PDB file of C-alpha atoms and ligand atoms in Angstrom:
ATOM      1  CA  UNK A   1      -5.483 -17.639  -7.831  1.00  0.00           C
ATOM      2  CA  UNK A   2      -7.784 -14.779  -6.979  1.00  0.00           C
ATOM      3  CA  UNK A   3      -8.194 -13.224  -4.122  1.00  0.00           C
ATOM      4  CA  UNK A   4     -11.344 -11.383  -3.078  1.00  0.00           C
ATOM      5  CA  UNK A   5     -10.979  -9.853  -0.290  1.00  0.00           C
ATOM      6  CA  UNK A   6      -7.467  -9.611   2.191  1.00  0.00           C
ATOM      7  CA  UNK A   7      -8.002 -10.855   5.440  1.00  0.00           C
ATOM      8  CA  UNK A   8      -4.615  -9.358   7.439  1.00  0.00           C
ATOM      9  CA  UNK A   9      -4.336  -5.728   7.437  1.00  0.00           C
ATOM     10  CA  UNK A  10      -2.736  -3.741  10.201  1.00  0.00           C
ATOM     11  CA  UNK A  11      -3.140  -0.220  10.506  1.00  0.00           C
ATOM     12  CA  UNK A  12      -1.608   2.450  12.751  1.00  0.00           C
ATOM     13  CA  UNK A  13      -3.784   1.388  15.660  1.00  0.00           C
ATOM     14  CA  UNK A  14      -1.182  -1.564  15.769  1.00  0.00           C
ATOM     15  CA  UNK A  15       1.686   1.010  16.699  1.00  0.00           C
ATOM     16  CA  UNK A  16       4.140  -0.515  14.049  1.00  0.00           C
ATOM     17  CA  UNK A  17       2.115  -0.188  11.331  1.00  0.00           C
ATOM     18  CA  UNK A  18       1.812   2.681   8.805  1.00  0.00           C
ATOM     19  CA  UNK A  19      -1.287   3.197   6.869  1.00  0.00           C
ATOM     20  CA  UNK A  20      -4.728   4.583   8.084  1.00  0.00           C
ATOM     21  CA  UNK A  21      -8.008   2.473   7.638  1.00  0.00           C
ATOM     22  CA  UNK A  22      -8.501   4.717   4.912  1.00  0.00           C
ATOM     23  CA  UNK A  23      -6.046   4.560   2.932  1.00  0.00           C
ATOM     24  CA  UNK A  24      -5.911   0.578   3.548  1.00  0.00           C
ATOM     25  CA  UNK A  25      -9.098   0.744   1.571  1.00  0.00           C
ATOM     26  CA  UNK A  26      -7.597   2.732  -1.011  1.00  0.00           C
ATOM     27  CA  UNK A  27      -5.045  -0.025  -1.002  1.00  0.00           C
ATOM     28  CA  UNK A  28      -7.905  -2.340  -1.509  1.00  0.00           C
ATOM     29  CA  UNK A  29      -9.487  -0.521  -4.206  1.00  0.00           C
ATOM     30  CA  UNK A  30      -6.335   0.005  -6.383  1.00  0.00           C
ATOM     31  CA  UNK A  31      -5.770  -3.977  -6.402  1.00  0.00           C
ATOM     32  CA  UNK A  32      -9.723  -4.351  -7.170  1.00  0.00           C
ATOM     33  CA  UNK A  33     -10.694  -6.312  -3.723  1.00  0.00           C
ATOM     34  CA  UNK A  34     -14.148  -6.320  -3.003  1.00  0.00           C
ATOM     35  CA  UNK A  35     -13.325  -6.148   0.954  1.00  0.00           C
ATOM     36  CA  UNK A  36     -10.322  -6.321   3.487  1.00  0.00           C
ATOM     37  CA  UNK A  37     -10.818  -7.510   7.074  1.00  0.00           C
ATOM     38  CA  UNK A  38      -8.798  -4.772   9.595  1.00  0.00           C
ATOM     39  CA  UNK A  39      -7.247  -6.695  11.890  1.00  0.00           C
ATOM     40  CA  UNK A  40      -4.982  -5.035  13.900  1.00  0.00           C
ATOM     41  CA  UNK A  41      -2.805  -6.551  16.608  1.00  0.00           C
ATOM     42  CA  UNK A  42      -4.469  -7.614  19.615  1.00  0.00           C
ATOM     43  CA  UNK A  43      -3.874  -5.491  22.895  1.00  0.00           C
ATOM     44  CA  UNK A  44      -0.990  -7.540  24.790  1.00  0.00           C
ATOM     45  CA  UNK A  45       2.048  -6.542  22.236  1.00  0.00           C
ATOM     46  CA  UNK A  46       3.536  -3.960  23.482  1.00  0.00           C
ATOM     47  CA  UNK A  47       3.060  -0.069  22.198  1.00  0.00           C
ATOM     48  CA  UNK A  48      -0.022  -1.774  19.784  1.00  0.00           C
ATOM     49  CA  UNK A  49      -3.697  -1.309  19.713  1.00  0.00           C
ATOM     50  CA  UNK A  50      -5.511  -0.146  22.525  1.00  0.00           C
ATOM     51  CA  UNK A  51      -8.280  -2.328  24.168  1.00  0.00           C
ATOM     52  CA  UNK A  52     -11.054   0.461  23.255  1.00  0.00           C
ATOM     53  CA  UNK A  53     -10.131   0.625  19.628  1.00  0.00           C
ATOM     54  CA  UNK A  54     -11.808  -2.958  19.364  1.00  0.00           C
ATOM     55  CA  UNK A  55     -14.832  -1.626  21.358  1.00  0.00           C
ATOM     56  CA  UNK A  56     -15.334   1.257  18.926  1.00  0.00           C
ATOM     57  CA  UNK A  57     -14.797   0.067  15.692  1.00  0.00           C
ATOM     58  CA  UNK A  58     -18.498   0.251  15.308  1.00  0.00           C
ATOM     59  CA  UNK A  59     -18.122   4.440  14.221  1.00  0.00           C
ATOM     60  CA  UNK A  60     -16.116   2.974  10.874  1.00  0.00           C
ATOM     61  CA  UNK A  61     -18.451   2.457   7.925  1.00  0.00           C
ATOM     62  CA  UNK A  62     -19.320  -0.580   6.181  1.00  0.00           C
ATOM     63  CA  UNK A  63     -17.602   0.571   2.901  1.00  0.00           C
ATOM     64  CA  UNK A  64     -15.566   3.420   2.369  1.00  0.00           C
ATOM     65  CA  UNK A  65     -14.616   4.103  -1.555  1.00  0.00           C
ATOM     66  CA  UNK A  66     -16.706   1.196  -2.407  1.00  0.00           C
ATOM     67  CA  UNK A  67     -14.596  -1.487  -0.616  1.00  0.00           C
ATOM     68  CA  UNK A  68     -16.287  -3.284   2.260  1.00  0.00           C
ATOM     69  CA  UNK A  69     -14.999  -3.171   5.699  1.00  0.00           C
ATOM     70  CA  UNK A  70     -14.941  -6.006   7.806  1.00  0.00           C
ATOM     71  CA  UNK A  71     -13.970  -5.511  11.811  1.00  0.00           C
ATOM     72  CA  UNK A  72     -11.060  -8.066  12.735  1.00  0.00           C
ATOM     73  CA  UNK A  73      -8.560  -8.581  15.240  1.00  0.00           C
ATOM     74  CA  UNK A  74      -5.189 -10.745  14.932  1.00  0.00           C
ATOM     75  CA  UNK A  75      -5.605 -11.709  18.808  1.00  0.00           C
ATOM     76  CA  UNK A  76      -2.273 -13.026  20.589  1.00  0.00           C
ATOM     77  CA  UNK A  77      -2.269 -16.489  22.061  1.00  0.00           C
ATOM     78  CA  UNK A  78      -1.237 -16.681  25.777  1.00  0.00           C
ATOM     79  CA  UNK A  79      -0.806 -19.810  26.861  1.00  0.00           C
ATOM     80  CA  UNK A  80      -1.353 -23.512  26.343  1.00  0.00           C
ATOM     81  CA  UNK A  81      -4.872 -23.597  26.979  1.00  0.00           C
ATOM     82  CA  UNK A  82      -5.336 -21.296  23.741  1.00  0.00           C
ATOM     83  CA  UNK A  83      -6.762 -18.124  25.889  1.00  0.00           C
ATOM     84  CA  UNK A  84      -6.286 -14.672  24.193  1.00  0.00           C
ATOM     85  CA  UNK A  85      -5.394 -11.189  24.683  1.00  0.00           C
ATOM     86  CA  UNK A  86      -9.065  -9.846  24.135  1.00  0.00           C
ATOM     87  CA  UNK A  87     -12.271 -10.142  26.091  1.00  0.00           C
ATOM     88  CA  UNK A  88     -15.105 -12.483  25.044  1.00  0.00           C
ATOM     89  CA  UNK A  89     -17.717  -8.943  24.682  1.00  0.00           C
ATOM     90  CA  UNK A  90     -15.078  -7.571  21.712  1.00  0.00           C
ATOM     91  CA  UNK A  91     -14.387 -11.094  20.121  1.00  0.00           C
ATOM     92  CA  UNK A  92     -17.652 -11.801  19.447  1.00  0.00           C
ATOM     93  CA  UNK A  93     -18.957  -7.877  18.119  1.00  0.00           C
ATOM     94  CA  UNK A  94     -15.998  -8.828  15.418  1.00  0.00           C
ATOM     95  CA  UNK A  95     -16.253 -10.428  11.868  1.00  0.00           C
ATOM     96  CA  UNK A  96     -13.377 -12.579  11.544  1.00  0.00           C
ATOM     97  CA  UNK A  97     -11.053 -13.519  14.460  1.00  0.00           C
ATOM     98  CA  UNK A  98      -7.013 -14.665  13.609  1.00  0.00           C
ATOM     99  CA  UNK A  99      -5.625 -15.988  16.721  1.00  0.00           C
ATOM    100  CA  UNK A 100      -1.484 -16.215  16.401  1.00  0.00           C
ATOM    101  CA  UNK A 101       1.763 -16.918  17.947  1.00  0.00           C
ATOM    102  CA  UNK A 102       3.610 -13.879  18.528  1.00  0.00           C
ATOM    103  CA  UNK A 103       7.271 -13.517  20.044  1.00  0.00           C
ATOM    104  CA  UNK A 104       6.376 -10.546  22.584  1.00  0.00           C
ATOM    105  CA  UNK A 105       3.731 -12.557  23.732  1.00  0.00           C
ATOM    106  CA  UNK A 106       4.182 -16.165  23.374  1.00  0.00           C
ATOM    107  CA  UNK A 107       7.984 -17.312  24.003  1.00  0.00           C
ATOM    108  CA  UNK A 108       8.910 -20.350  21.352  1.00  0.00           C
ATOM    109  CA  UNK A 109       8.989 -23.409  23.155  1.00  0.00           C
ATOM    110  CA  UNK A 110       9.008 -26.689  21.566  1.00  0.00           C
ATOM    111  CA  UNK A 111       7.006 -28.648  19.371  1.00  0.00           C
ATOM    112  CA  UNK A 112       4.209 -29.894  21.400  1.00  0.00           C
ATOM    113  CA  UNK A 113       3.755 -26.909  23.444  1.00  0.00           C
ATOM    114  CA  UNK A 114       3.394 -24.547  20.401  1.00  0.00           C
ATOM    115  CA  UNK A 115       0.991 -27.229  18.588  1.00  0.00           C
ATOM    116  CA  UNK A 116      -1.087 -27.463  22.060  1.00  0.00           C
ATOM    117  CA  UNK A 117      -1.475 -23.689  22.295  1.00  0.00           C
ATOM    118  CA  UNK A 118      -2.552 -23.926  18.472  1.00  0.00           C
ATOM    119  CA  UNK A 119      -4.787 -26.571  18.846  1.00  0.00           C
ATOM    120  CA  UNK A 120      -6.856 -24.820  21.662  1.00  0.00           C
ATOM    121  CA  UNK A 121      -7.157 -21.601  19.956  1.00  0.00           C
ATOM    122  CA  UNK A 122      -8.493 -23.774  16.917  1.00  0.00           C
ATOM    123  CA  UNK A 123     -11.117 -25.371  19.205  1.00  0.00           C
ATOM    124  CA  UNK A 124     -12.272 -21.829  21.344  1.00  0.00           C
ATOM    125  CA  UNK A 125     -15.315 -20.836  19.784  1.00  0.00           C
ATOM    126  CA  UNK A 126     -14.688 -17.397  18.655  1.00  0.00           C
ATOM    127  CA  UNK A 127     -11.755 -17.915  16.464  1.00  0.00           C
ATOM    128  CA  UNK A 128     -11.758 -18.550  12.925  1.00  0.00           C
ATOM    129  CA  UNK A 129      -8.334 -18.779  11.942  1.00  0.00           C
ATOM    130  CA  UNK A 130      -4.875 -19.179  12.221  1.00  0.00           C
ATOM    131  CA  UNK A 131      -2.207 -16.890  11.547  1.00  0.00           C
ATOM    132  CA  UNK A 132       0.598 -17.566  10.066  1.00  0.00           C
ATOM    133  CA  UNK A 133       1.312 -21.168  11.701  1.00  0.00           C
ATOM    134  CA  UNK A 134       4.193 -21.605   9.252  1.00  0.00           C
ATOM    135  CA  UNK A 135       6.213 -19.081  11.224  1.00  0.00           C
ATOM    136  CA  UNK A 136       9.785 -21.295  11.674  1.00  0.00           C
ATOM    137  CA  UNK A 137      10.120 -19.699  14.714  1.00  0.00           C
ATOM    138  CA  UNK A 138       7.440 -21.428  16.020  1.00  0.00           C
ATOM    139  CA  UNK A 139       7.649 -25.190  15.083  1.00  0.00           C
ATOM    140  CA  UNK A 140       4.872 -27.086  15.007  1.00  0.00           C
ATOM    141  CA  UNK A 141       3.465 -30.645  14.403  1.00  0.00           C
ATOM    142  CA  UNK A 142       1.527 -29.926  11.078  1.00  0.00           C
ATOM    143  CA  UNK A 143      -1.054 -32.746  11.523  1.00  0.00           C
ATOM    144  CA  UNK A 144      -2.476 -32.247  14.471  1.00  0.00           C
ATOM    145  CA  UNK A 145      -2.727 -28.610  13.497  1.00  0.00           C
ATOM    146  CA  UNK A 146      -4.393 -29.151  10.433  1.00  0.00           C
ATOM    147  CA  UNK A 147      -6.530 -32.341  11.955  1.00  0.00           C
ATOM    148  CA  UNK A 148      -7.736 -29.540  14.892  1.00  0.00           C
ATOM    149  CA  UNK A 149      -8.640 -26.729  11.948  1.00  0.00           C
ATOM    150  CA  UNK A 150     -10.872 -29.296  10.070  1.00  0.00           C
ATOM    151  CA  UNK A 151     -12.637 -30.632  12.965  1.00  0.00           C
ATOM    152  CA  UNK A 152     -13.721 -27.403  14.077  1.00  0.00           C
ATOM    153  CA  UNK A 153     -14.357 -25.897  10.683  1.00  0.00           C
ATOM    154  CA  UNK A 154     -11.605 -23.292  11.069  1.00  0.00           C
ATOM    155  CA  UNK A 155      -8.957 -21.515   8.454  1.00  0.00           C
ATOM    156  CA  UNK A 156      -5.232 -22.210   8.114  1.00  0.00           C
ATOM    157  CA  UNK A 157      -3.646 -18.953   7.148  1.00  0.00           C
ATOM    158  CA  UNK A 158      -0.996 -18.936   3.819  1.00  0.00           C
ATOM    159  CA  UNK A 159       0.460 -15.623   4.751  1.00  0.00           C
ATOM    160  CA  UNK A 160       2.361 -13.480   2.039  1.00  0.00           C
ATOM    161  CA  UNK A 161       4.430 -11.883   4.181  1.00  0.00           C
ATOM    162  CA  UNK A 162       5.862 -14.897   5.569  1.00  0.00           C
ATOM    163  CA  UNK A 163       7.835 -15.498   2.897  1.00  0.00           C
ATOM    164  CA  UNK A 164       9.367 -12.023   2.776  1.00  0.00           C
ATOM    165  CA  UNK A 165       9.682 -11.736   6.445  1.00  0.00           C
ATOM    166  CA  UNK A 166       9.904 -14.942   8.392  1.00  0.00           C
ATOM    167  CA  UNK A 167      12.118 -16.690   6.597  1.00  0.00           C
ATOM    168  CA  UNK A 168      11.990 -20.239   6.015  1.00  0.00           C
ATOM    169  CA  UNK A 169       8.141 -20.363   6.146  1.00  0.00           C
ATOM    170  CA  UNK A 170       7.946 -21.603   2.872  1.00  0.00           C
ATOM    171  CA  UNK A 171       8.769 -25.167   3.248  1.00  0.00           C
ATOM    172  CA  UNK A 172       6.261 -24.889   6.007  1.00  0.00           C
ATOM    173  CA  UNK A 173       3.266 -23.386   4.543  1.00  0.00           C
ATOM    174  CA  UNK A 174       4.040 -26.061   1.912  1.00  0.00           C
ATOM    175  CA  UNK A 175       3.090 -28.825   4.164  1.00  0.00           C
ATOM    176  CA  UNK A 176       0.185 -26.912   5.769  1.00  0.00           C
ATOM    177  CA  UNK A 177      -1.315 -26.528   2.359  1.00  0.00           C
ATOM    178  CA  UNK A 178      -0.583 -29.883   0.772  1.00  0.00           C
ATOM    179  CA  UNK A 179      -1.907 -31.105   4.087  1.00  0.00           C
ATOM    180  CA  UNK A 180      -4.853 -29.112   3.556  1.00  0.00           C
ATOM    181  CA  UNK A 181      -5.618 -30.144   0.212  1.00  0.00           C
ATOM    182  CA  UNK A 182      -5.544 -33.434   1.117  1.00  0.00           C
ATOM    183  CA  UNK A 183      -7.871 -33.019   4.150  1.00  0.00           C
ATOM    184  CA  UNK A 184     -10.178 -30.932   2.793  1.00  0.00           C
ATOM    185  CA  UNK A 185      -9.333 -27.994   5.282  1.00  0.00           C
ATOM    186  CA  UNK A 186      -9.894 -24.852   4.995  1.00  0.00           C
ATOM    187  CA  UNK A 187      -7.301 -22.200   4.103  1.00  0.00           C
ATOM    188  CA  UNK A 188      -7.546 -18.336   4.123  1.00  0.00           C
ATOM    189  CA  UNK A 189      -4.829 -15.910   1.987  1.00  0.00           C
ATOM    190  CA  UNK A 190      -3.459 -13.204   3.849  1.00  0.00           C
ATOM    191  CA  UNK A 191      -1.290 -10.316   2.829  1.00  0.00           C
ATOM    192  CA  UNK A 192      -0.272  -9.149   6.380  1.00  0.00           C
ATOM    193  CA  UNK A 193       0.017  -5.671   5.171  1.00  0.00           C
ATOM    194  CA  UNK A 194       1.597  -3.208   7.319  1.00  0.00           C
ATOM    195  CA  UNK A 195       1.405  -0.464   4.619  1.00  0.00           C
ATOM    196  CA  UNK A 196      -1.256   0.677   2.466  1.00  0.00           C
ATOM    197  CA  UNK A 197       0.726  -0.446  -0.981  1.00  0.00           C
ATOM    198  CA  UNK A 198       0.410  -4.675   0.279  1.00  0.00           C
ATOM    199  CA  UNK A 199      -2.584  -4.712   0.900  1.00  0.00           C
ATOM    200  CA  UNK A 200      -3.957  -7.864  -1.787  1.00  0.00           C
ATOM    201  CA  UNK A 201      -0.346  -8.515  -2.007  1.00  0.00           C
ATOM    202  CA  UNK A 202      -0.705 -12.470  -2.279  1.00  0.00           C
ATOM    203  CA  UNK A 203       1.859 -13.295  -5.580  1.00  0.00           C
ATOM    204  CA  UNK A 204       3.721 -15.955  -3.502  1.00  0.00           C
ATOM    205  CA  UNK A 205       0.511 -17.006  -1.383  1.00  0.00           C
ATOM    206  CA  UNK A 206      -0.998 -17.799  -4.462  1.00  0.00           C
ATOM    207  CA  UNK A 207       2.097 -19.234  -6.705  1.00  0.00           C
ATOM    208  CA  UNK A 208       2.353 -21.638  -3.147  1.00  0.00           C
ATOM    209  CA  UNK A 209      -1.732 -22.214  -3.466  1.00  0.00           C
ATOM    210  CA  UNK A 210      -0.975 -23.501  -7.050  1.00  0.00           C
ATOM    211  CA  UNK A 211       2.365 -25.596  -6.892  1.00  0.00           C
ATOM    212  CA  UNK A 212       0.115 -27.780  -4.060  1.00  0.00           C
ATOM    213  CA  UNK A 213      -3.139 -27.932  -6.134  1.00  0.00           C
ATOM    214  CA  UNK A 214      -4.748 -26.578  -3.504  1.00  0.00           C
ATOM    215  CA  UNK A 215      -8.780 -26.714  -4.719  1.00  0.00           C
ATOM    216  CA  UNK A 216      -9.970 -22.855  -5.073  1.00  0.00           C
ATOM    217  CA  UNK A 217     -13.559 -24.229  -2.711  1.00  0.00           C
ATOM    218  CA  UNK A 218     -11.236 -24.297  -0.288  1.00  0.00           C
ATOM    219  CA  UNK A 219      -9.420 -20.870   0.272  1.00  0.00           C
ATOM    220  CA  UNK A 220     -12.429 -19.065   1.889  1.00  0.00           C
ATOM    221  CA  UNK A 221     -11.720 -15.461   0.387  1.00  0.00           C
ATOM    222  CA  UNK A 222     -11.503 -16.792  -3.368  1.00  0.00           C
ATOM    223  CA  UNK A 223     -14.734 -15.181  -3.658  1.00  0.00           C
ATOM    224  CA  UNK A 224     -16.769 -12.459  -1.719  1.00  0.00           C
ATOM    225  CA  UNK A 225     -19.735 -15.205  -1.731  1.00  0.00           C
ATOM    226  CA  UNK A 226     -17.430 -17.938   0.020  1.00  0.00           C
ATOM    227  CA  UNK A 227     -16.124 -15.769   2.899  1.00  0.00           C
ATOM    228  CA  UNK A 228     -19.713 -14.530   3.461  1.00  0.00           C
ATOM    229  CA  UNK A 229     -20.796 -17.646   3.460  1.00  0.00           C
ATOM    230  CA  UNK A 230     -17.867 -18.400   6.156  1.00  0.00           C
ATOM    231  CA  UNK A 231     -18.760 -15.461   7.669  1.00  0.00           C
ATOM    232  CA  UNK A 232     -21.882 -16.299   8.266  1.00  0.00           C
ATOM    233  CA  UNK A 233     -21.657 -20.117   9.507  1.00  0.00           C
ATOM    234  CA  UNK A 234     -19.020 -18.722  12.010  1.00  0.00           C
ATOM    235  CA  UNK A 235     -21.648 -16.003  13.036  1.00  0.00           C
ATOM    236  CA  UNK A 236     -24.158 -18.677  13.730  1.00  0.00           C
ATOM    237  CA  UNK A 237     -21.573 -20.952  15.350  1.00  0.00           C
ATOM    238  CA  UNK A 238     -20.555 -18.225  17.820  1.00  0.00           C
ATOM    239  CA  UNK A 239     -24.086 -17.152  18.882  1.00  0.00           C
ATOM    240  CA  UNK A 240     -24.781 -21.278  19.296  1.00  0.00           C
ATOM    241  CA  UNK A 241     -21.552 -21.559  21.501  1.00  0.00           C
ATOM    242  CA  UNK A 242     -22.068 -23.144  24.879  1.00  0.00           C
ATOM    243  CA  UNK A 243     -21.563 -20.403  27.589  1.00  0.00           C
ATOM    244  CA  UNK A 244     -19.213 -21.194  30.623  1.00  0.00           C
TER     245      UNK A 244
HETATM  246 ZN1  LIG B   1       2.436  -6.601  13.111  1.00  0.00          ZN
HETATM  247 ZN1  LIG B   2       1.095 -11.862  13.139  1.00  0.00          ZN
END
């Protein structure tokens, strides 16, 4: 399947990460995306991305070589009640918000306590998406994963790197996308890239995406129209959020 625009890039700002936003979008460019979403680690793992990169991303243009820039985060999951590692004034300046389990910052407990912490990031307002939830590491109860993306109009992540670098996702992102399929939720590709070169870099995201049948309406950055018209029912959805 094709892939529009990559959602997961990490550049230097995330401290193990190699590229510059530049040359991300060169990376981009030479695998003919229209876009890529910089997402860079949010601040609580260690050595990463400072809090005030998030609150300056604004000085980055919109396109740079022709390939549009969209302002991310992959934010880190704290606890069970779903809170994250950024401040409600950054989260909602962004474009597209991954929320994910991460070991620095999140130890692996069991089932139900990873699939609660899941489930409440799904349901805060300013998150869009998953990240990898097919990590093995951190086991989870599908389902009510899946059930908690759909009912709050939210993206499961297929992540290419997963199956490269946490190994034994596969079986898992599997399930999350047959599940998916079946209950018309919504699923975003990303590449994960850490350098320039894999950025687009979705050949087993998409191999997965077609051994489950999952319907192309579904993966919301199939086409530049369909994430911007994500974009832009999460935009609305955010503004519209009740305030504490
Ligand atoms: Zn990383
Ligand atoms: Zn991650």
């Amino acid at each position: 399947m094709r892939i529009a625009i990559d959602t997961h890039t990490h550049s230097v700002a995330s401290g193990h990460a190699y590229s510059t936003v530049y040359e991300l979008a060169l990376g981009a460019r030479r695998r003919r995306l229209s876009g890529f979403v910089l997402t860079d680690h949010g601040p609580a793992l260690e050595g990463g991305t400072q809090v005030y990169h998030f609150g300056n991303l604004r000085v980055l243009p919109q396109r740079i070589r022709g390939v549009r820039l969209y302002r991310g985060v992959e934010a880190n999951i704290l606890g069970l009640e779903g809170g994250l590692d950024l401040g409600e004034e950054y989260l909602e300046a962004l474009n597209f918000v991954y929320a994910g389990l991460h070991e620095l910052c999140f130890p692996s407990g069991d089932s139900e306590r990873n699939t609660r912490a899941l489930v409440a990031a799904l349901r805060n307002p300013l998150v869009d998406a998953i990240s990898h939830p097919g990590n093995p590491r951190y086991p989870v109860d599908i389902r009510s994963v899946v059930a908690a993306a759909r009912e709050n109009g939210k993206a499961i992540e297929i992540n290419d790197s997963s199956f490269r670098i946490r190994k034994g996702s596969h079986e898992n992102c599997a399930e999350f996308a047959r599940l998916c399929a079946e209950t018309g939720t919504l699923v975003v590709c990303g590449s994960d890239a850490h350098y320039w070169s894999d950025v687009g870099r979705f050949g087993e995201a998409s191999s997965l995406i077609r051994e489950t049948r999952l319907p192309r309406e579904l993966v919301i950055n199939a086409s530049t129209s369909s994430f911007e018209a994500f974009l832009a029912r999460r935009a609305g959805e955010k503004r519209n959020r009740p305030r504490k």
